[in-house]
Short mmCIF file of C-alpha atoms in Angstrom, two decimals:
data_model
loop_
_atom_site.label_atom_id
_atom_site.label_comp_id
_atom_site.label_asym_id
_atom_site.label_seq_id
_atom_site.Cartn_x
_atom_site.Cartn_y
_atom_site.Cartn_z
CA VAL O 27 80.32 81.96 103.96
CA GLY O 28 78.86 80.79 100.64
CA VAL O 29 76.83 77.73 102.49
CA SER O 30 75.21 80.19 105.04
CA SER O 31 74.05 82.66 102.41
CA PRO O 32 70.72 80.81 101.61
CA ILE O 33 69.70 80.78 105.31
CA PHE O 34 70.62 84.31 105.85
CA TYR O 35 68.36 85.42 102.68
CA VAL O 36 65.29 83.96 103.74
CA SER O 37 65.06 86.88 106.17
CA ILE O 38 66.44 89.11 103.81
CA TYR O 39 63.98 87.96 101.14
CA ILE O 40 60.79 88.25 103.65
CA ILE O 41 61.83 91.80 104.33
CA SER O 42 62.55 92.91 100.77
CA GLY O 43 59.26 91.72 99.80
CA LEU O 44 57.47 93.82 102.63
CA VAL O 45 59.71 96.92 101.44
CA SER O 46 58.97 96.64 97.86
CA GLY O 47 54.93 97.05 98.86
CA TYR O 48 55.86 100.38 100.90
CA THR O 49 57.97 101.54 98.22
CA ILE O 50 55.67 101.21 95.47
CA LEU O 51 52.85 103.31 97.47
CA ILE O 52 55.41 105.93 98.46
CA SER O 53 56.31 106.47 95.03
CA HIS O 54 52.58 106.87 94.14
CA TYR O 55 51.63 109.33 96.95
CA TYR O 56 54.58 111.12 96.23
CA GLY O 57 53.94 111.84 92.44
CA ALA O 58 50.69 112.69 93.46
CA ARG O 59 52.06 115.11 96.16
CA GLU O 60 49.99 113.55 98.96
CA TYR O 61 52.69 113.97 101.61
CA GLY O 62 50.68 113.54 104.65
CA LYS O 63 50.03 109.91 103.21
CA VAL O 64 53.54 109.35 102.89
CA SER O 65 54.09 110.52 106.55
CA LYS O 66 51.95 108.27 108.26
CA LEU O 67 52.46 105.28 105.98
CA SER O 68 55.90 105.43 106.80
CA ASN O 69 55.43 105.77 110.66
CA THR O 70 53.40 102.76 110.60
CA PHE O 71 55.29 100.78 108.24
CA VAL O 72 58.85 101.58 110.16
CA LEU O 73 57.21 100.17 113.72
CA PHE O 74 56.14 97.04 111.81
CA ILE O 75 59.05 96.37 109.69
CA MET O 76 61.54 96.51 112.65
CA ILE O 77 59.57 93.97 114.94
CA THR O 78 59.51 92.00 112.10
CA ALA O 79 63.17 92.00 111.71
CA CYS O 80 63.85 91.22 115.28
CA ILE O 81 61.61 88.34 115.04
CA LEU O 82 63.06 86.78 112.00
CA SER O 83 66.73 87.20 113.52
CA ALA O 84 65.70 85.23 116.50
CA VAL O 85 63.99 82.61 114.52
CA GLY O 86 67.10 82.32 112.31
CA LEU O 87 69.44 82.10 115.31
CA VAL O 88 67.47 79.04 116.53
CA VAL O 89 67.30 77.07 113.02
CA LYS O 90 70.57 77.75 111.59
CA ASP O 91 72.37 74.94 112.45
CA SER O 92 69.49 72.28 112.02
CA ILE O 93 69.21 73.76 108.24
CA LEU O 94 72.88 73.76 107.41
CA LEU O 95 73.22 70.00 108.39
CA MET O 96 70.03 69.50 106.24
CA LEU O 97 71.72 71.11 103.36
CA ARG O 98 74.59 68.57 103.29
CA THR O 99 77.17 71.47 104.36
CA PRO O 100 80.61 69.75 103.96
CA ALA O 101 81.93 69.24 107.40
CA GLU O 102 85.26 71.11 106.82
CA VAL O 103 82.92 74.50 106.63
CA LEU O 104 80.19 73.68 108.81
CA GLN O 105 81.46 75.48 112.05
CA ALA O 106 82.47 78.59 110.05
CA GLY O 107 79.46 78.91 108.04
CA SER O 108 77.37 78.46 111.68
CA GLU O 109 79.45 81.06 113.17
CA TYR O 110 79.25 83.57 110.16
CA LEU O 111 75.63 83.04 109.94
CA ALA O 112 75.26 83.45 113.77
CA ILE O 113 76.59 86.97 113.70
CA THR O 114 74.90 88.24 110.36
CA LEU O 115 71.67 87.04 111.62
CA VAL O 116 72.06 89.35 114.82
CA GLY O 117 72.77 92.13 112.38
CA VAL O 118 69.51 91.82 110.28
CA PRO O 119 67.79 94.70 112.06
CA PHE O 120 70.81 96.91 111.16
CA LEU O 121 70.50 95.68 107.45
CA VAL O 122 66.70 96.45 107.63
CA ILE O 123 67.31 100.29 108.49
CA TYR O 124 70.20 100.67 105.95
CA ASN O 125 67.85 99.08 103.32
CA LEU O 126 64.68 100.87 104.69
CA PHE O 127 66.06 104.42 104.63
CA GLY O 128 67.69 103.93 101.34
CA SER O 129 64.08 102.53 99.88
CA MET O 130 62.28 105.58 101.31
CA LEU O 131 65.11 108.17 99.31
CA ARG O 132 64.70 106.07 96.39
CA ALA O 133 60.91 106.43 96.01
CA ILE O 134 61.07 110.09 96.18
CA GLY O 135 63.51 110.29 93.55
CA ASP O 136 66.83 110.28 95.38
CA SER O 137 69.26 107.75 94.20
CA LYS O 138 72.32 109.77 94.87
CA THR O 139 72.26 109.64 98.97
CA PRO O 140 71.67 106.00 98.80
CA LEU O 141 74.75 105.55 96.44
CA TYR O 142 76.88 107.58 98.87
CA ALA O 143 75.86 105.10 101.79
CA ILE O 144 76.77 102.18 99.62
CA ILE O 145 80.01 103.34 98.84
CA LEU O 146 80.50 104.26 102.57
CA SER O 147 79.18 100.61 103.35
CA SER O 148 81.90 99.06 100.97
CA VAL O 149 84.96 101.03 101.93
CA ALA O 150 84.23 100.50 105.50
CA ASN O 151 83.47 96.88 105.05
CA ILE O 152 86.82 96.25 103.09
CA ILE O 153 88.77 98.36 105.76
CA LEU O 154 87.25 96.37 108.64
CA ASP O 155 87.70 93.09 106.83
CA LEU O 156 91.30 93.90 106.39
CA VAL O 157 91.62 94.90 110.09
CA PHE O 158 89.75 91.99 111.54
CA ILE O 159 90.88 89.19 109.53
CA ASN O 160 94.63 90.19 108.76
CA VAL O 161 95.28 92.15 111.75
CA PHE O 162 93.25 90.47 114.85
CA GLY O 163 93.29 86.86 112.90
CA LEU O 164 89.43 86.67 113.13
CA GLY O 165 88.76 84.83 109.82
CA VAL O 166 85.06 84.31 109.07
CA LYS O 167 83.91 85.85 112.13
CA GLY O 168 85.94 89.05 111.55
CA ALA O 169 84.32 89.29 107.80
CA ALA O 170 80.74 88.90 109.36
CA VAL O 171 81.49 91.64 112.03
CA ALA O 172 83.05 93.67 109.36
CA THR O 173 79.85 93.57 107.31
CA VAL O 174 77.39 94.18 110.33
CA ILE O 175 79.40 97.38 111.23
CA ALA O 176 79.24 98.55 107.88
CA GLN O 177 75.71 98.37 107.49
CA MET O 178 75.28 100.13 110.92
CA ALA O 179 77.54 103.11 109.66
CA ALA O 180 75.57 103.48 106.04
CA GLY O 181 72.18 103.19 108.16
CA ALA O 182 73.29 105.95 110.25
CA TYR O 183 74.48 108.08 107.73
CA LEU O 184 71.25 107.74 105.61
CA GLY O 185 69.11 108.24 109.26
CA VAL O 186 70.87 111.88 109.74
CA HIS O 187 70.43 112.67 106.19
CA ILE O 188 66.46 111.84 106.31
CA TYR O 189 65.81 113.55 109.58
CA VAL O 190 67.42 116.50 108.67
CA ARG O 191 66.44 116.68 104.98
CA HIS O 192 62.88 115.21 104.63
CA PRO O 193 60.77 115.80 107.77
CA MET O 194 57.96 113.52 106.27
CA PHE O 195 60.02 110.36 106.92
CA ARG O 196 60.63 111.25 110.74
CA PHE O 197 59.52 108.58 112.98
CA SER O 198 56.97 109.15 115.51
CA LEU O 199 55.24 106.82 118.06
CA ARG O 200 51.97 109.17 118.24
CA SER O 201 49.26 107.28 117.30
CA ASP O 202 47.51 109.89 115.15
CA GLN O 203 50.42 109.85 113.05
CA ARG O 204 49.62 106.28 111.97
CA ASP O 205 47.38 104.97 109.48
CA THR O 206 46.30 101.15 109.21
CA ALA O 207 44.29 101.48 106.32
CA LEU O 208 47.56 102.85 104.37
CA PHE O 209 49.70 99.97 105.94
CA TYR O 210 47.36 97.31 104.79
CA ASP O 211 47.51 98.73 101.26
CA SER O 212 51.24 98.69 101.21
CA LEU O 213 50.70 94.99 102.45
CA ARG O 214 48.51 94.45 99.58
CA LEU O 215 51.50 95.02 97.20
CA GLY O 216 54.21 93.72 99.58
CA VAL O 217 52.71 90.27 100.67
CA PRO O 218 52.78 88.75 96.93
CA ARG O 219 56.49 89.41 97.06
CA VAL O 220 56.98 88.06 100.46
CA ILE O 221 55.16 84.87 99.32
CA GLN O 222 57.27 84.58 96.34
CA SER O 223 60.29 85.22 98.41
CA SER O 224 59.54 82.45 100.74
CA ILE O 225 58.98 80.14 98.03
CA ALA O 226 62.09 81.63 96.54
CA SER O 227 64.00 80.86 99.54
CA VAL O 228 62.83 76.85 99.56
CA GLY O 229 64.10 77.21 95.75
CA HIS O 230 67.49 78.66 96.73
CA LEU O 231 68.01 76.07 99.39
CA LEU O 232 67.42 73.40 97.04
CA LEU O 233 69.92 74.97 94.59
CA GLN O 234 72.11 75.21 97.42
CA ASN O 235 71.82 71.52 97.98
CA ILE O 236 72.67 70.77 94.24
CA MET O 237 75.81 73.09 94.49
CA ASN O 238 77.09 71.25 97.84
CA SER O 239 76.77 68.05 96.23
CA PHE O 240 79.69 68.88 93.84
CA GLY O 241 82.21 69.61 96.37
CA VAL O 242 84.17 72.25 98.40
CA ASN O 243 85.70 73.55 95.07
CA VAL O 244 82.44 74.31 93.33
CA VAL O 245 80.99 75.63 96.26
CA THR O 246 83.98 78.08 96.75
CA ALA O 247 83.92 78.72 93.14
CA ILE O 248 80.45 79.66 92.38
CA THR O 249 79.97 81.60 95.58
CA THR O 250 82.93 83.51 94.72
CA ALA O 251 82.01 84.18 90.98
CA TYR O 252 78.33 85.44 92.45
CA LYS O 253 80.36 88.10 94.49
CA ILE O 254 81.78 89.14 91.57
CA ASP O 255 78.58 89.20 89.94
CA ALA O 256 76.70 90.81 92.42
CA LEU O 257 79.19 93.78 91.81
CA THR O 258 79.32 93.99 88.15
CA MET O 259 75.58 93.41 87.50
CA LEU O 260 74.84 95.85 90.29
CA PRO O 261 73.88 98.78 87.49
CA LEU O 262 71.49 96.32 85.54
CA VAL O 263 69.70 95.82 89.37
CA ASN O 264 69.93 99.65 90.11
CA ILE O 265 68.19 100.47 86.88
CA SER O 266 65.36 98.02 87.12
CA VAL O 267 64.72 99.94 90.37
CA ALA O 268 65.01 103.31 88.98
CA ILE O 269 62.46 102.37 86.43
CA SER O 270 59.81 101.13 88.99
CA ILE O 271 60.24 104.05 90.97
CA PHE O 272 59.95 106.51 87.92
CA ALA O 273 57.06 104.36 86.93
CA GLY O 274 55.17 104.47 90.29
CA GLN O 275 55.79 108.41 90.59
CA ASN O 276 54.51 109.21 87.06
CA LEU O 277 51.70 106.70 87.41
CA GLY O 278 50.66 108.35 90.60
CA ALA O 279 50.40 111.81 88.78
CA LYS O 280 48.77 109.58 85.97
CA ASN O 281 51.13 110.51 83.40
CA GLY O 282 51.60 107.23 81.78
CA ALA O 283 53.23 108.36 78.53
CA ARG O 284 56.11 109.61 80.73
CA ALA O 285 56.29 106.36 82.65
CA GLU O 286 56.79 104.29 79.19
CA GLU O 287 59.37 106.85 78.19
CA GLY O 288 61.33 106.11 81.30
CA LEU O 289 61.00 102.44 80.82
CA LYS O 290 62.10 102.62 77.21
CA THR O 291 65.21 104.74 78.36
CA GLY O 292 65.93 102.20 81.13
CA VAL O 293 65.78 99.55 78.46
CA ARG O 294 68.39 101.42 76.45
CA LEU O 295 70.68 101.77 79.23
CA THR O 296 70.38 98.22 80.42
CA ILE O 297 71.11 96.59 77.25
CA ALA O 298 74.46 99.05 76.73
CA PHE O 299 75.60 98.26 80.52
CA ALA O 300 74.75 94.45 80.11
CA VAL O 301 77.06 94.39 77.00
CA LEU O 302 79.77 96.01 78.85
CA VAL O 303 79.73 93.86 81.59
CA THR O 304 79.71 90.74 79.72
CA LEU O 305 82.96 92.01 77.63
CA PHE O 306 84.42 92.64 81.19
CA VAL O 307 83.38 89.50 82.86
CA VAL O 308 84.54 87.30 79.84
CA SER O 309 87.74 89.00 79.66
CA PHE O 310 88.75 89.57 83.46
CA GLY O 311 86.47 87.16 85.59
CA GLU O 312 88.62 84.38 85.87
CA ALA O 313 91.52 86.74 87.04
CA MET O 314 89.10 88.71 89.38
CA MET O 315 88.48 85.29 90.75
CA LYS O 316 92.24 84.84 91.62
CA ILE O 317 91.95 88.14 93.65
CA PHE O 318 89.66 86.28 96.36
CA GLY O 319 92.68 83.80 97.14
CA VAL O 320 91.33 80.95 95.44
CA SER O 321 93.31 78.29 93.62
CA ASP O 322 93.83 77.81 90.04
CA HIS O 323 91.53 75.20 89.82
CA VAL O 324 88.67 76.90 91.65
CA ALA O 325 89.42 80.14 89.60
CA ALA O 326 89.17 78.05 86.31
CA ILE O 327 85.65 76.73 87.77
CA GLY O 328 84.59 80.07 88.29
CA GLY O 329 85.65 81.50 84.78
CA ARG O 330 83.68 78.67 82.99
CA PHE O 331 80.48 79.65 84.82
CA PHE O 332 81.23 83.39 83.79
CA ARG O 333 82.00 82.33 80.07
CA THR O 334 78.79 80.15 80.06
CA CYS O 335 76.34 83.07 81.58
CA ALA O 336 77.83 86.49 80.66
CA VAL O 337 76.44 86.14 76.91
CA PHE O 338 73.16 86.14 78.33
CA TYR O 339 73.36 89.11 80.84
CA PRO O 340 71.53 91.22 78.54
CA ILE O 341 68.27 89.04 78.73
CA PHE O 342 69.09 89.15 82.79
CA GLY O 343 68.81 92.89 82.54
CA LEU O 344 65.71 92.83 80.17
CA GLN O 345 63.83 90.63 82.59
CA ASN O 346 64.62 93.20 85.72
CA ALA O 347 63.89 95.96 83.70
CA TYR O 348 60.41 94.83 82.48
CA SER O 349 59.85 93.31 86.07
CA GLY O 350 60.65 96.53 87.46
CA PHE O 351 58.01 98.54 85.52
CA LEU O 352 55.32 95.91 86.21
CA GLN O 353 56.20 96.24 90.05
CA GLY O 354 55.92 100.21 89.81
CA SER O 355 52.67 99.94 88.16
CA LYS O 356 51.43 97.90 91.01
CA ASP O 357 51.22 94.70 88.76
CA VAL O 358 53.00 92.85 91.96
CA VAL O 359 51.24 89.73 91.85
CA PHE O 360 52.04 89.15 88.21
CA ALA O 361 55.55 90.03 88.50
CA SER O 362 56.00 87.77 91.82
CA ALA O 363 54.50 84.78 89.93
CA CYS O 364 56.59 85.27 87.03
CA SER O 365 59.80 85.15 89.41
CA LEU O 366 58.32 82.12 90.86
CA VAL O 367 57.91 80.52 87.49
CA ALA O 368 61.35 81.56 86.49
CA LEU O 369 62.77 80.19 89.66
CA GLY O 370 60.83 76.81 88.98
CA VAL O 371 62.40 76.46 85.73
CA ARG O 372 65.98 76.81 87.36
CA VAL O 373 65.21 74.23 90.06
CA LEU O 374 64.03 71.65 87.64
CA SER O 375 66.48 71.94 85.34
CA SER O 376 69.15 71.99 87.62
CA TYR O 377 67.82 68.72 89.40
CA GLY O 378 66.92 67.15 86.00
CA LEU O 379 70.29 67.96 83.97
CA ALA O 380 72.84 67.84 87.02
CA GLY O 381 73.44 64.14 85.70
CA VAL O 382 74.33 65.29 82.29
CA LEU O 383 75.98 68.52 83.03
CA GLY O 384 77.45 68.21 85.84
CA SER O 385 78.37 71.57 87.62
CA ASP O 386 77.71 73.53 84.41
CA VAL O 387 74.22 72.96 85.30
CA ILE O 388 74.49 75.51 88.10
CA ALA O 389 75.04 78.29 84.92
CA VAL O 390 72.75 76.80 82.28
CA SER O 391 69.63 76.46 84.66
CA GLU O 392 70.25 80.28 85.73
CA ILE O 393 70.50 81.18 81.70
CA CYS O 394 67.02 78.99 81.12
CA SER O 395 65.51 81.22 83.92
CA TRP O 396 66.20 84.16 82.74
CA ILE O 397 64.95 83.54 79.43
CA VAL O 398 61.51 82.68 80.74
CA GLY O 399 61.54 85.26 83.13
CA ALA O 400 62.31 88.02 80.31
CA VAL O 401 59.66 86.62 77.72
CA ILE O 402 56.82 86.27 80.34
CA CYS O 403 57.30 90.17 81.71
CA PHE O 404 57.52 91.39 78.20
CA VAL O 405 54.35 89.95 77.13
CA ARG O 406 52.67 90.95 80.19
CA TYR O 407 53.93 94.62 79.53
CA ARG O 408 52.65 94.67 75.95
CA SER O 409 49.20 93.64 77.15
CA GLY O 410 48.44 96.86 79.07
CA ARG O 411 47.08 95.41 81.96
CA TRP O 412 49.34 97.67 83.85
CA LYS O 413 47.32 100.76 82.85
CA VAL O 414 44.24 99.27 84.47
CA LEU O 415 46.03 98.40 87.83
CA SER O 416 47.64 102.02 87.85
CA GLY O 417 44.40 103.56 87.54
CA LEU O 418 44.93 104.97 83.93
CA LYS O 419 42.43 103.03 82.21
CA THR O 420 39.38 100.81 82.99
CA ALA O 421 39.40 96.90 82.21
CA ASP O 422 36.98 97.40 79.48
CA SER O 423 38.92 100.18 77.89
CA ALA O 424 42.61 98.43 78.49
CA PRO O 425 44.25 98.06 74.88
CA ALA O 426 45.43 94.71 73.79
CA HIS O 427 48.79 95.90 73.81
CA ALA O 428 50.77 98.95 75.09
CA GLY O 429 53.22 100.61 72.73
#
């Protein structure tokens, strides 16, 4: 499963970049109470993003095996990786629906319903994993099918909720319910993220190549550790999303002071959660690895990874918090460039230090990227440029720093 992840995420990164531009614009229009624009933009964007998702899914199915071979995927997991990837790529349109609907609701301040959908998806995924893997013996293919079905269920739940509660998001094929000008505005915010994501995809493939060079045990350990990471660090990621949307809504309403207050609150929450996550992962990370059925040796590799990275989780959280604020204030180009610089640091340090640090370079390079990203985003926020981009001030009247 781990060896196929970078290829699958190429599609997800591109889709996520486009959706982020749409979400930023929706939050601004919703904050300004321009609901007609919300409706027309949504109709246009949904049609575009679903066509894009289907194209990416088809292209991925054609090139998946060639890329797996190019990445020096270990022979013993090549077939399983290909099978898993094929099923997940077919499910890309359903994943897009699930994430797009969740983004719609978060953009207007409803974070509870997407949370319920995540819970539904997670519970369904666990149950279906047990059924397909343990009962039917489908192995990796069963895990992939379970994931796709769980995403379909969550997408259906969100779709029904949106149709019933939020008429402005109801999809229509009528031409007078679409607006290409608004759509192009969303692309101007989303395309920088797509470019960032596309370059980042190449970077992650290079990182996967480094990981694969350390052998199956390291690949299994780090892949499993990333699964635990994704769960434990979810609050930090969600706080950054909340900061972005809160900033977008309040800047759309021309209330910069409230947007900054939301950032300050988000930063305090980020640091608090990051400290808790650090303590939890350092204490129980290796034990959690064993829940996934890995050997003691593999669990030890994962535990070492956690102990190296975990102390720097607050830095990761701060990077996401300030980057989220910049995105919400339409400073998307800079936020995307910052992410690419951080990724560049990670890739260069991985290849440059691999011979010295061995597999520890995976954790060290990630820490370096967090530090660089956090510093750059914080300096940009302090410059006050976001006030100009969000229409609060003109370029000539922007302060040297923001409070």
